[in-house]
Each structure stands twice: as C-alpha cells, then as structure tokens.
Tab-separated table of C-alpha atoms in Angstrom:
chain	number	residue	atom	x	y	z
D	1	UNK	CA	6.619	-23.169	-19.168
D	2	UNK	CA	4.717	-23.390	-15.899
D	3	UNK	CA	7.426	-21.402	-14.187
D	4	UNK	CA	7.286	-18.717	-16.910
D	5	UNK	CA	3.515	-18.446	-16.554
D	6	UNK	CA	3.851	-18.182	-12.796
D	7	UNK	CA	6.470	-15.447	-13.200
D	8	UNK	CA	4.273	-13.537	-15.651
D	9	UNK	CA	1.290	-13.801	-13.317
D	10	UNK	CA	3.393	-12.433	-10.465
D	11	UNK	CA	4.680	-9.543	-12.579
D	12	UNK	CA	1.258	-8.789	-13.997
D	13	UNK	CA	-0.136	-8.689	-10.487
D	14	UNK	CA	2.432	-6.073	-9.496
D	15	UNK	CA	1.806	-4.080	-12.662
D	16	UNK	CA	-1.718	-3.263	-11.484
D	17	UNK	CA	-0.192	-1.092	-8.756
D	18	UNK	CA	1.062	1.261	-11.460
D	19	UNK	CA	-2.458	2.380	-12.358
D	20	UNK	CA	-3.276	4.147	-9.072
D	21	UNK	CA	0.309	5.347	-8.871
D	22	UNK	CA	0.083	6.953	-12.315
D	23	UNK	CA	-3.310	8.368	-11.367
D	24	UNK	CA	-1.975	10.076	-8.236
D	25	UNK	CA	1.138	11.345	-10.006
D	26	UNK	CA	-0.827	12.852	-12.895
D	27	UNK	CA	-3.450	14.380	-10.612
D	28	UNK	CA	-0.965	15.924	-8.168
D	29	UNK	CA	1.341	17.102	-10.945
D	30	UNK	CA	-1.509	18.744	-12.846
D	31	UNK	CA	-2.799	20.323	-9.648
D	32	UNK	CA	0.583	21.936	-9.131
D	33	UNK	CA	0.540	23.332	-12.704
D	34	UNK	CA	-2.926	24.920	-12.846
D	35	UNK	CA	-5.445	26.550	-10.545
D	36	UNK	CA	-8.804	25.992	-12.230
D	37	UNK	CA	-10.433	22.628	-11.384
D	38	UNK	CA	-11.637	22.020	-14.922
D	39	UNK	CA	-8.181	22.514	-16.372
D	40	UNK	CA	-6.590	20.390	-13.640
D	41	UNK	CA	-8.878	17.461	-14.327
D	42	UNK	CA	-8.566	17.611	-18.108
D	43	UNK	CA	-4.793	17.885	-17.888
D	44	UNK	CA	-4.625	15.052	-15.308
D	45	UNK	CA	-6.623	12.690	-17.503
D	46	UNK	CA	-4.447	13.470	-20.501
D	47	UNK	CA	-1.244	12.987	-18.497
D	48	UNK	CA	-2.543	9.686	-17.122
D	49	UNK	CA	-3.227	8.452	-20.645
D	50	UNK	CA	0.247	9.556	-21.724
D	51	UNK	CA	1.970	7.770	-18.820
D	52	UNK	CA	0.031	4.538	-19.246
D	53	UNK	CA	0.416	4.701	-23.036
D	54	UNK	CA	4.152	5.194	-22.762
D	55	UNK	CA	4.495	2.295	-20.339
D	56	UNK	CA	2.324	0.096	-22.559
D	57	UNK	CA	4.573	0.859	-25.540
D	58	UNK	CA	7.721	0.076	-23.533
D	59	UNK	CA	6.088	-3.115	-22.272
D	60	UNK	CA	5.176	-4.098	-25.836
D	61	UNK	CA	8.690	-3.458	-27.128
D	62	UNK	CA	10.265	-5.453	-24.295
D	63	UNK	CA	7.759	-8.258	-24.785
D	64	UNK	CA	8.580	-8.474	-28.499
D	65	UNK	CA	12.324	-8.360	-27.850
D	66	UNK	CA	12.102	-11.071	-25.231
D	67	UNK	CA	9.763	-13.316	-27.221
D	68	UNK	CA	11.003	-16.873	-27.229
D	69	UNK	CA	13.664	-16.290	-24.591
L	1	UNK	CA	-7.357	31.221	-31.474
L	2	UNK	CA	-10.204	32.821	-29.563
L	3	UNK	CA	-10.101	36.466	-28.598
L	4	UNK	CA	-12.283	36.052	-25.501
L	5	UNK	CA	-10.701	38.144	-22.787
L	6	UNK	CA	-9.564	36.059	-19.813
L	7	UNK	CA	-11.026	36.564	-16.396
L	8	UNK	CA	-9.012	38.279	-13.703
L	9	UNK	CA	-8.504	35.829	-10.842
L	10	UNK	CA	-7.802	36.251	-7.186
L	11	UNK	CA	-4.441	34.982	-6.018
L	12	UNK	CA	-5.258	33.209	-2.753
L	13	UNK	CA	-1.623	32.338	-2.087
L	14	UNK	CA	-0.856	36.055	-1.701
L	15	UNK	CA	-3.772	36.816	0.585
L	16	UNK	CA	-2.647	35.041	3.742
L	17	UNK	CA	0.670	34.627	5.524
L	18	UNK	CA	3.075	32.844	3.214
L	19	UNK	CA	5.236	31.671	6.115
L	20	UNK	CA	2.335	29.991	7.910
L	21	UNK	CA	1.116	28.415	4.677
L	22	UNK	CA	4.630	27.171	3.939
L	23	UNK	CA	5.010	25.638	7.389
L	24	UNK	CA	1.636	23.926	7.163
L	25	UNK	CA	2.377	22.618	3.664
L	26	UNK	CA	5.726	21.240	4.806
L	27	UNK	CA	4.195	19.528	7.830
L	28	UNK	CA	1.075	18.061	6.238
L	29	UNK	CA	0.502	17.742	2.484
L	30	UNK	CA	-2.357	19.994	1.422
L	31	UNK	CA	-2.762	21.783	4.747
L	32	UNK	CA	-1.159	24.971	3.445
L	33	UNK	CA	-3.683	25.079	0.607
L	34	UNK	CA	-6.576	24.532	2.980
L	35	UNK	CA	-5.245	27.432	5.078
L	36	UNK	CA	-5.281	29.587	1.939
L	37	UNK	CA	-8.830	28.565	1.161
L	38	UNK	CA	-7.854	26.474	-1.872
L	39	UNK	CA	-10.008	23.608	-0.716
L	40	UNK	CA	-10.065	21.385	-3.803
L	41	UNK	CA	-6.322	21.593	-4.347
L	42	UNK	CA	-5.692	21.018	-0.658
L	43	UNK	CA	-7.834	17.904	-0.683
L	44	UNK	CA	-6.188	16.542	-3.820
L	45	UNK	CA	-2.740	16.971	-2.281
L	46	UNK	CA	-3.795	15.662	1.096
L	47	UNK	CA	-5.570	12.545	-0.117
L	48	UNK	CA	-3.227	11.863	-3.039
L	49	UNK	CA	0.113	12.324	-1.323
L	50	UNK	CA	-0.752	11.020	2.130
L	51	UNK	CA	-2.743	8.163	0.634
L	52	UNK	CA	0.182	7.104	-1.514
L	53	UNK	CA	2.576	7.352	1.410
L	54	UNK	CA	0.396	5.328	3.778
L	55	UNK	CA	-0.315	2.759	1.118
L	56	UNK	CA	3.444	2.312	0.749
L	57	UNK	CA	3.798	1.882	4.509
L	58	UNK	CA	1.065	-0.761	4.484
L	59	UNK	CA	2.506	-2.639	1.516
L	60	UNK	CA	5.895	-2.771	3.234
L	61	UNK	CA	4.341	-3.984	6.523
L	62	UNK	CA	5.555	-0.854	8.284
L	63	UNK	CA	9.230	-1.493	7.513
L	64	UNK	CA	9.553	1.285	4.974
L	65	UNK	CA	10.182	4.600	6.702
L	66	UNK	CA	13.559	4.633	8.451
L	67	UNK	CA	16.870	6.401	8.468
L	68	UNK	CA	20.063	4.389	8.770
L	69	UNK	CA	23.068	6.629	8.100
L	70	UNK	CA	26.466	4.949	7.965
L	71	UNK	CA	28.412	5.208	11.186
L	72	UNK	CA	31.112	7.829	10.852
L	73	UNK	CA	29.787	8.829	7.442
L	74	UNK	CA	29.384	12.465	6.451
L	75	UNK	CA	25.732	12.028	5.550
L	76	UNK	CA	23.384	12.030	8.519
L	77	UNK	CA	20.258	11.467	6.476
L	78	UNK	CA	20.195	8.832	3.779
L	79	UNK	CA	18.837	9.643	0.324
L	80	UNK	CA	16.241	6.941	0.909
L	81	UNK	CA	14.918	8.841	3.908
L	82	UNK	CA	15.422	12.334	2.453
L	83	UNK	CA	12.862	11.546	-0.252
L	84	UNK	CA	10.393	10.321	2.378
L	85	UNK	CA	10.947	13.440	4.490
L	86	UNK	CA	9.266	15.471	1.771
L	87	UNK	CA	5.928	13.947	2.777
L	88	UNK	CA	6.036	15.926	6.007
L	89	UNK	CA	5.507	15.159	9.667
L	90	UNK	CA	4.392	11.624	8.918
L	91	UNK	CA	8.022	10.765	8.142
L	92	UNK	CA	9.557	12.583	11.114
L	93	UNK	CA	9.324	9.762	13.719
L	94	UNK	CA	12.256	8.026	12.023
L	95	UNK	CA	14.438	10.916	13.210
L	96	UNK	CA	14.141	9.846	16.842
L	97	UNK	CA	13.103	6.209	16.680
L	98	UNK	CA	16.661	5.086	15.994
L	99	UNK	CA	17.802	6.571	19.304
L	100	UNK	CA	15.294	4.375	21.151
L	101	UNK	CA	17.094	1.212	20.065
L	102	UNK	CA	19.272	1.109	23.158
L	103	UNK	CA	20.806	-1.638	25.272
L	104	UNK	CA	17.622	-2.317	27.194
L	105	UNK	CA	15.670	-3.089	24.063
L	106	UNK	CA	16.460	-6.797	23.850
L	107	UNK	CA	14.567	-9.925	22.842
L	108	UNK	CA	12.601	-11.342	25.748
L	109	UNK	CA	13.257	-14.943	26.836
L	110	UNK	CA	11.378	-14.732	30.092
L	111	UNK	CA	8.271	-12.661	30.765
L	112	UNK	CA	8.207	-10.504	33.865
L	113	UNK	CA	4.505	-9.678	33.717
L	114	UNK	CA	1.454	-11.327	32.113
L	115	UNK	CA	0.857	-10.806	28.412
L	116	UNK	CA	-2.368	-11.194	26.453
L	117	UNK	CA	-2.365	-10.491	22.733
L	118	UNK	CA	-3.828	-11.515	19.404
L	119	UNK	CA	-1.630	-14.122	17.741
L	120	UNK	CA	-1.236	-15.168	14.140
L	121	UNK	CA	1.178	-17.838	13.008
L	122	UNK	CA	1.690	-21.544	12.589
L	123	UNK	CA	1.803	-24.661	14.705
L	124	UNK	CA	4.699	-26.850	13.672
L	125	UNK	CA	6.818	-29.713	14.842
L	126	UNK	CA	9.928	-28.654	16.726
L	127	UNK	CA	12.156	-30.449	14.237
L	128	UNK	CA	10.150	-29.722	11.099
L	129	UNK	CA	8.798	-26.272	10.214
L	130	UNK	CA	6.873	-27.618	7.230
L	131	UNK	CA	4.452	-29.709	9.262
L	132	UNK	CA	1.555	-28.109	11.066
L	133	UNK	CA	-1.215	-25.664	10.427
L	134	UNK	CA	-2.268	-22.051	10.518
L	135	UNK	CA	-3.105	-20.572	13.905
L	136	UNK	CA	-5.327	-17.557	14.569
L	137	UNK	CA	-6.338	-16.582	18.053
L	138	UNK	CA	-5.155	-15.179	21.360
L	139	UNK	CA	-2.173	-16.027	23.540
L	140	UNK	CA	-2.218	-15.582	27.288
L	141	UNK	CA	1.208	-15.895	28.841
L	142	UNK	CA	2.495	-15.267	32.338
L	143	UNK	CA	5.557	-15.930	34.466
L	144	UNK	CA	5.224	-18.909	36.777
L	145	UNK	CA	7.650	-20.411	39.269
L	146	UNK	CA	9.241	-23.513	37.811
L	147	UNK	CA	11.737	-26.167	38.795
L	148	UNK	CA	14.723	-23.987	37.891
L	149	UNK	CA	13.286	-20.550	38.604
L	150	UNK	CA	10.639	-18.539	36.799
L	151	UNK	CA	9.227	-19.909	33.538
L	152	UNK	CA	6.876	-18.482	30.942
L	153	UNK	CA	3.718	-20.522	30.541
L	154	UNK	CA	0.278	-19.915	29.183
L	155	UNK	CA	-2.341	-20.885	26.662
L	156	UNK	CA	-3.312	-20.290	23.063
L	157	UNK	CA	-7.022	-20.112	22.318
L	158	UNK	CA	-8.259	-19.856	18.775
L	159	UNK	CA	-8.358	-21.866	15.581
L	160	UNK	CA	-6.004	-24.296	13.869
L	161	UNK	CA	-6.770	-24.386	10.146
L	162	UNK	CA	-10.242	-23.088	10.951
L	163	UNK	CA	-10.971	-25.653	13.689
L	164	UNK	CA	-11.262	-24.487	17.337
L	165	UNK	CA	-8.243	-25.413	19.399
L	166	UNK	CA	-6.706	-24.718	22.786
L	167	UNK	CA	-3.008	-25.292	23.385
L	168	UNK	CA	-1.000	-25.250	26.572
L	169	UNK	CA	2.239	-23.351	26.095
L	170	UNK	CA	5.494	-23.879	27.964
L	171	UNK	CA	9.202	-23.700	27.219
L	172	UNK	CA	11.236	-22.338	24.336
L	173	UNK	CA	9.785	-18.876	24.779
L	174	UNK	CA	11.018	-16.050	22.550
L	175	UNK	CA	9.538	-12.597	22.012
L	176	UNK	CA	10.946	-9.823	19.819
L	177	UNK	CA	12.164	-6.642	21.545
L	178	UNK	CA	9.414	-4.142	22.467
L	179	UNK	CA	10.786	-1.586	19.999
L	180	UNK	CA	11.494	-2.797	16.489
L	181	UNK	CA	10.748	-2.186	12.855
L	182	UNK	CA	7.248	-2.978	11.681
L	183	UNK	CA	3.982	-3.777	13.347
L	184	UNK	CA	4.658	-7.493	13.859
L	185	UNK	CA	6.451	-8.769	16.950
L	186	UNK	CA	7.695	-12.322	16.550
L	187	UNK	CA	6.637	-14.755	19.247
L	188	UNK	CA	7.721	-18.378	19.583
L	189	UNK	CA	6.830	-20.821	22.292
L	190	UNK	CA	6.814	-24.555	22.823
L	191	UNK	CA	3.573	-26.493	23.212
L	192	UNK	CA	3.369	-28.595	26.365
L	193	UNK	CA	3.582	-32.252	25.328
L	194	UNK	CA	0.328	-34.110	24.919
L	195	UNK	CA	0.050	-37.356	26.872
L	196	UNK	CA	-1.745	-39.023	23.957
L	197	UNK	CA	1.108	-38.434	21.570
L	198	UNK	CA	4.300	-40.412	21.381
L	199	UNK	CA	7.487	-39.068	22.944
L	200	UNK	CA	9.483	-36.779	20.664
L	201	UNK	CA	6.425	-35.323	18.965
L	202	UNK	CA	7.083	-31.851	20.409
L	203	UNK	CA	5.376	-28.890	18.820
L	204	UNK	CA	5.829	-25.139	18.887
L	205	UNK	CA	3.914	-22.076	17.860
L	206	UNK	CA	5.714	-19.607	15.634
L	207	UNK	CA	4.132	-16.319	14.627
L	208	UNK	CA	3.608	-12.771	15.683
L	209	UNK	CA	1.650	-10.509	17.983
L	210	UNK	CA	0.906	-6.867	17.104
L	211	UNK	CA	3.373	-4.151	17.938
L	212	UNK	CA	2.081	-0.652	18.656
L	213	UNK	CA	2.571	2.077	16.066
L	214	UNK	CA	4.584	4.093	18.599
L	215	UNK	CA	7.106	1.247	18.940
L	216	UNK	CA	7.135	0.004	15.372
L	217	UNK	CA	6.829	2.965	13.028
L	218	UNK	CA	10.019	4.619	11.788
L	219	UNK	CA	12.324	2.150	13.517
L	220	UNK	CA	15.203	0.940	11.334
L	221	UNK	CA	15.096	-2.821	10.739
L	222	UNK	CA	18.071	-5.020	11.545
L	223	UNK	CA	19.736	-6.700	8.537
L	224	UNK	CA	18.208	-10.114	9.280
L	225	UNK	CA	14.703	-8.693	9.448
L	226	UNK	CA	15.204	-6.730	6.259
L	227	UNK	CA	16.485	-9.822	4.487
L	228	UNK	CA	13.521	-11.871	5.668
L	229	UNK	CA	11.079	-9.155	4.611
L	230	UNK	CA	12.549	-8.526	1.178
L	231	UNK	CA	12.759	-12.280	0.621
L	232	UNK	CA	9.102	-12.725	1.531
L	233	UNK	CA	7.609	-9.622	-0.097
L	234	UNK	CA	10.027	-9.439	-3.032
L	235	UNK	CA	9.300	-6.586	-5.425
L	236	UNK	CA	6.335	-5.533	-3.334
L	237	UNK	CA	8.710	-4.140	-0.731
L	238	UNK	CA	10.582	-2.176	-3.395
L	239	UNK	CA	7.257	-0.883	-4.692
L	240	UNK	CA	6.328	0.167	-1.164
L	241	UNK	CA	9.544	2.175	-0.928
L	242	UNK	CA	8.910	3.766	-4.327
L	243	UNK	CA	5.414	4.796	-3.225
L	244	UNK	CA	6.765	6.648	-0.189
L	245	UNK	CA	9.563	8.259	-2.191
L	246	UNK	CA	7.219	9.488	-4.894
L	247	UNK	CA	4.784	10.788	-2.265
L	248	UNK	CA	7.606	12.754	-0.623
L	249	UNK	CA	8.776	14.218	-3.902
L	250	UNK	CA	5.248	15.098	-5.021
L	251	UNK	CA	4.801	17.155	-1.873
L	252	UNK	CA	7.706	19.349	-2.987
L	253	UNK	CA	5.551	20.370	-5.964
L	254	UNK	CA	2.638	20.996	-3.600
L	255	UNK	CA	4.789	23.170	-1.311
L	256	UNK	CA	5.990	25.175	-4.281
L	257	UNK	CA	2.430	25.664	-5.482
L	258	UNK	CA	1.401	26.768	-2.005
L	259	UNK	CA	4.021	29.502	-1.898
L	260	UNK	CA	4.332	30.619	-5.506
L	261	UNK	CA	1.030	29.639	-7.060
L	262	UNK	CA	0.487	27.258	-9.975
L	263	UNK	CA	3.459	26.926	-12.290
L	264	UNK	CA	1.561	27.424	-15.582
L	265	UNK	CA	-1.007	29.941	-14.376
L	266	UNK	CA	-4.715	29.510	-13.861
L	267	UNK	CA	-5.291	27.494	-16.979
L	268	UNK	CA	-7.568	29.850	-18.924
L	269	UNK	CA	-4.846	32.014	-20.437
L	270	UNK	CA	-4.927	32.219	-24.239
L	271	UNK	CA	-2.460	29.897	-25.912
L	272	UNK	CA	0.116	31.840	-27.869
L	273	UNK	CA	1.714	30.312	-30.932
L	274	UNK	CA	5.250	31.222	-32.104
L	275	UNK	CA	3.643	33.457	-34.812
L	276	UNK	CA	1.663	35.326	-32.179
L	277	UNK	CA	4.770	35.799	-30.090
L	278	UNK	CA	6.606	37.393	-33.027
L	279	UNK	CA	3.806	39.811	-33.771
L	280	UNK	CA	3.172	40.668	-30.131
L	281	UNK	CA	6.647	40.608	-28.664
L	282	UNK	CA	6.321	43.924	-26.880
L	283	UNK	CA	2.773	43.265	-25.704
L	284	UNK	CA	2.193	41.860	-22.224
L	285	UNK	CA	-0.318	38.961	-22.237
L	286	UNK	CA	-3.698	40.309	-21.236
L	287	UNK	CA	-4.407	37.587	-18.721
L	288	UNK	CA	-1.080	38.042	-16.988
L	289	UNK	CA	-1.751	41.760	-16.747
L	290	UNK	CA	-5.242	41.196	-15.428
L	291	UNK	CA	-4.063	38.621	-12.933
L	292	UNK	CA	-1.314	40.846	-11.632
L	293	UNK	CA	-3.760	43.717	-11.242
L	294	UNK	CA	-6.317	41.653	-9.421
L	295	UNK	CA	-6.730	42.909	-5.905
L	296	UNK	CA	-7.387	40.569	-3.046
L	297	UNK	CA	-10.942	40.725	-1.801
C-alpha cells in the first residue's frame, strides 16, 4: 500500500509537466494556423482544454480499469 | 452566419525575402517571423519552442541533445537527433561534439596544473558509500611532488551537512575527461587520514565539479553514464527527451508558417457550412479574394 502510494505520488508529480507542455503545444499549433492574435489565443485555449480533457478521460478510464490491481 | 464583409489583410510573409526568412526561421525559432515584422507570432514561437527545448535540456542535466549513429550503419543522423535538429542552431553542436571525443580526452588520474572549482557531492567511508554526509563547497587541488613522483593534493572548503568543514585531500584522485556529456564532471579524491581517528577509517569525497557548456553540451554520453542517468532520473529523462523532440517538431510548423503563411488563413474568414458550399460552389470566398488582392504597403 505504501509502495503504491509512493508510486502514485511519483507519477502524479511527473504529470504536472504535461500542463505547460500542452500549453506550449496548443499555443504554437494555433499560432501556425491563424494570423490574428485574438483568434490564436481563443483557439489555443480551446485546444488546451481539449488536450487536457482528453488526457483526463484516458487517465480516468485507465484508473477505473486498474482499480484493485 | 453573419454577412459582415471580412477585412483585407496584408500578407507580411510575401513582403520580404522568403529565403532570408526561411533561413532565419530554420536557425532560430521565431526569428523569421520577427524579420517579417510578425512580432507577436515570432515571440510566441521563440519563447515557446526555445523554452521547451531548454527546459528539456535542463531536466535531462544536459545529457539530452546528442547524435550517436551506429558505426557502419547507413543512417548518419539518428531519429532521436533528427527531431531535435528541427529546433535550429541550438541543436547543431551535437554535429561536431562527437568528433572531439578523441584519444586525448581521457579521465585524469593526476593533475598537471592547479584546479579550483565549486564542488558538490558526498563525504563517505572508503569501504561504505552509505555512510557520510552532503558536501557543498570549493576544492583546490594541485600537483605536488610525492614519494613516488607527482601526486594530486589539495583541500576542500565548505560545508558538511550544513556545518563548516575543511578537509585535506590526497590520494585516490579521479576526474572525468574534460569533454563529456552533461554539465557535471565527476571528481573523486581520498581524504588525508585524521590522526584522531582510528586506523582504517579512511574517507573519500565523491561528487562533481561543473563542466563548461562548450565541453558538455551536445556530447554523446557513454553507455555507463547513460545508464546511471536514466537510473537516477527515471522517467524524467524520457520526459526531457520528449520536450526537445516536440520543440524540434513544433518548429517545423513555425517554419512552414513563416514561408507560406498561416495554414487556416487569418482567422476572420466567414465560416461556410456544407449548405453554403452547395449554393455557392462557383463563388470564390470574399475574404480569400480580398486577401489575394491586398497589396503590400
């Protein structure tokens, strides 16, 4: 149990790195799609939400599947 | 759907030399855009891509950017490095750093000239690495004539677990080669025996001194070093690699944008639905027409 908690803490710590990564990816990708700053920012925010949302769903599914293992 | 006519925009990427902009964008992320006067986009690319790349280098302790093609293999650049190359000139040093790892670049067992450097590591018993404490300070080492020729001796001045300490160093000296992967250069040295302690209580210092960026960046690590690093950093090292790869690949999008303009247009074009497309198949979108007619100022 202690080991599992330790492992989860380690993984969770690494997961935080995905937030800035997703932020940069969505901002740079949106910048390459549009020219107007307003559109770039709106699109980047939406893409960021989509990426994080998708990863959260995958995380949730994997967590449910691995429950009790 | 609104019928507000779109504004005709300038196309800055067509106003200045495409070749120069391309070269600048390939060399430094965002520089091509700055050359074209697209300041905001240039800054986003520059800070985003370079920031991600450098963050990856920091996370991986400098042992991230390198090219190690198989000997005799057809591929001269590994896929690992090809992705990093996209980030521009910041990845280029790995192209020539490998050639600097020649015969003369060996570990040093005996200093030929004095060395003073910041040191970080541990003080441990010679026969037990687990005993000891954390050292932070400065080492001063120099060659001195000894009983059997020249020996490396010196002092460590700094703190041991936060407490001030000064150690006399002698024997068992080892220093990593001048050129090597990463910004840490391993240094080991014995501590001259203390008269107060019992015989056999020998100690050593084991840690690292800084290596210059010129000698540590882009150098391929040897297998032992890579194993030690991946064992110590674990997934963090993989994440560091991923950061540099993604940064390199993102710059490909930036280069394309610099040369061809944004992929989806300016962003204020009217959205056409499938129904609109059917009814206006022969009609050119107004914004596209306006944009293509826009003359550079």
